[in-house]
Amino acid sequence: MQGKRSKLIPAAFVLMLLTVALEILPAMAVEAPADDAQPAQAEPPRTMNGLALTPPMGWNSWNKFACNVDEKLIRRMADAMVSSGMQDAGYRYIVIDDCWHGERDRDGFIQADPKRFPSGMKALGDYIHAKGLKFGLYSDAGRKTCGGRPGSQGYEFQDALQYARWGVDYLKYDWCNTGTRNAQEAYTLMADALRASGRDIVFSLCEWGNQKPWLWGKTVGNLWRSTGDIYDKWQGRQKYMLGMLDIVDINESLWPYAGPGHWNDPDMLEVGNGGMTETEYRTHFSLWAIMAAPLIAGNDISRMDETTKRILLNREVIAVNQDALGTQGRRVAKNGDQEIWAKPLADGGRAVLLFNRGEQAAEIAVGWEQLGYPRHLSARLRDLWKQQDLAPQVGRYTTMVEPHAVVMLVVQP
Ligand code: GLA
């Protein structure tokens, strides 16, 4: 034994030296001279996919159609996104939420429901892309989706590959039926799978805020839901669903965590679905815009009245949401039901909301110091809903705000 070993060690040692030399020598040969040496590059953050540098804009099937999705509906929505002017206003993603799934095939690859999507997902993706739009799908980190369809747990890499083959550009990834899974681990696994698919896919985490995704989501995905599901009411709670204002009050405090490529997601828009007044929908849209929230319409965009269009297509409000600085606006003052919100803009201006939650009209005044400006400045003002320039003001601006309404301004010193 001893003799055998003493012969083996030198052989292994020589082999090791050879391996090391083979690795080192080529690297040494191309090494730059010391004075040109670059500092070692840190590993880029794992989700630096370069996507969603401004909050994603699009349409999603869930709020209006729930499980009633099929290829005819999705094509109609893609057509409407173009013909309504939404595409020109910046909306891009057509996202099919839950219930598009059929079974997995013999090899485990997920298929679309053949009755609802007889032409298949690749054809639907092609249709969407031919219009210059982008294609989004939904899955779930558990064994089943919330609607009981096959989830991605255990099939992450296969599903990501299949989505890439279909031309998917956006994945919303839900959290039903996940048992004791750790959210950060589960979402990281799917992030790795999406990256390995070789396709650029915006990753939308839908974990409802349970495991504080704002603390870790930035290195995993592009947006993360911060609350339970929205429902089409001004205020209130029903099981896991929250009214618009209840969502706002949770999402507001998370402003430090948002930025280009990584957004808090207070859920999709209800504008046009009928449960709020026109004023309330304008407030809803303004709050989503100033919070740098994803603007994902959730109504039937093929049958919009003029009021709904005027809200969803207000380009000046959208410009606040899409501002390149990517700061989430926040509440800077509150006096009972009267609030002032501000969002710094890339050009040094501020988007401002004068927001009256109350049941009576109220006067609201914003002082420049509340916006981080010296009092003595004269500032130009633009009312984004009236689409009018107002007279320049020094120090402050005061106006009446109707119940449940906002006055939305851009202030420029
Ligand atoms: C969860 C999500 C919703 C929607 C449904 C689909 O409730 O939070 O946004 O995707 O599942 O079943």
Short mmCIF file of N, CA, C and O and ligand atoms in Angstrom, two decimals, residues 62 97-98 138 146-147 172 174 206 208 225 229 240 267-268, ligand 1:
data_model
loop_
_atom_site.label_atom_id
_atom_site.label_comp_id
_atom_site.label_asym_id
_atom_site.label_seq_id
_atom_site.Cartn_x
_atom_site.Cartn_y
_atom_site.Cartn_z
N TRP A 62 -56.65 40.32 -16.20
CA TRP A 62 -57.29 39.83 -14.98
C TRP A 62 -58.42 40.70 -14.44
O TRP A 62 -59.51 40.22 -14.16
N ASP A 97 -53.14 37.00 -18.15
CA ASP A 97 -53.01 36.58 -16.75
C ASP A 97 -53.42 35.11 -16.63
O ASP A 97 -53.26 34.33 -17.59
N ASP A 98 -53.96 34.73 -15.52
CA ASP A 98 -54.22 33.31 -15.20
C ASP A 98 -55.18 32.67 -16.22
O ASP A 98 -55.95 33.36 -16.87
N TYR A 138 -48.44 34.82 -17.64
CA TYR A 138 -48.56 34.65 -16.19
C TYR A 138 -48.22 33.21 -15.81
O TYR A 138 -48.62 32.28 -16.51
N CYS A 146 -53.17 30.42 -9.00
CA CYS A 146 -54.31 30.75 -8.14
C CYS A 146 -55.61 30.23 -8.75
O CYS A 146 -56.54 29.88 -8.06
N GLY A 147 -55.66 30.14 -10.09
CA GLY A 147 -56.85 29.64 -10.77
C GLY A 147 -56.80 28.13 -10.98
O GLY A 147 -57.61 27.58 -11.73
N LYS A 172 -45.39 37.60 -15.40
CA LYS A 172 -45.94 37.87 -14.06
C LYS A 172 -45.97 36.54 -13.32
O LYS A 172 -46.53 35.56 -13.83
N ASP A 174 -46.83 34.51 -9.91
CA ASP A 174 -47.72 34.61 -8.75
C ASP A 174 -47.25 33.70 -7.61
O ASP A 174 -46.27 32.97 -7.75
N CYS A 206 -45.16 38.65 -8.08
CA CYS A 206 -46.51 38.89 -7.56
C CYS A 206 -46.67 38.09 -6.28
O CYS A 206 -47.31 37.05 -6.26
N TRP A 208 -47.41 39.66 -3.30
CA TRP A 208 -48.35 40.42 -2.48
C TRP A 208 -47.71 41.11 -1.27
O TRP A 208 -48.40 41.52 -0.34
N ARG A 225 -45.20 43.16 -6.57
CA ARG A 225 -46.45 43.60 -5.95
C ARG A 225 -46.16 43.90 -4.48
O ARG A 225 -45.45 43.15 -3.81
N ASP A 229 -54.62 41.99 -3.69
CA ASP A 229 -55.22 42.40 -4.97
C ASP A 229 -56.06 43.67 -4.82
O ASP A 229 -56.80 43.83 -3.85
N TYR A 240 -58.61 39.16 0.85
CA TYR A 240 -57.26 39.56 0.43
C TYR A 240 -57.29 40.76 -0.53
O TYR A 240 -56.27 41.11 -1.10
N ASP A 267 -50.38 47.08 -7.95
CA ASP A 267 -51.38 46.31 -8.73
C ASP A 267 -51.92 47.13 -9.90
O ASP A 267 -51.65 48.31 -10.04
N MET A 268 -52.74 46.45 -10.69
CA MET A 268 -53.14 47.01 -11.99
C MET A 268 -54.26 48.03 -11.84
O MET A 268 -54.93 48.10 -10.81
C1 GLA B 1 -53.65 36.54 -7.71
C2 GLA B 1 -52.95 37.79 -8.24
C3 GLA B 1 -53.88 38.49 -9.22
C4 GLA B 1 -54.24 37.56 -10.36
C5 GLA B 1 -54.85 36.28 -9.81
C6 GLA B 1 -55.03 35.24 -10.88
O1 GLA B 1 -54.75 36.85 -6.94
O2 GLA B 1 -52.60 38.64 -7.20
O3 GLA B 1 -53.28 39.66 -9.72
O4 GLA B 1 -53.08 37.27 -11.10
O5 GLA B 1 -54.05 35.70 -8.80
O6 GLA B 1 -55.59 34.05 -10.39
#
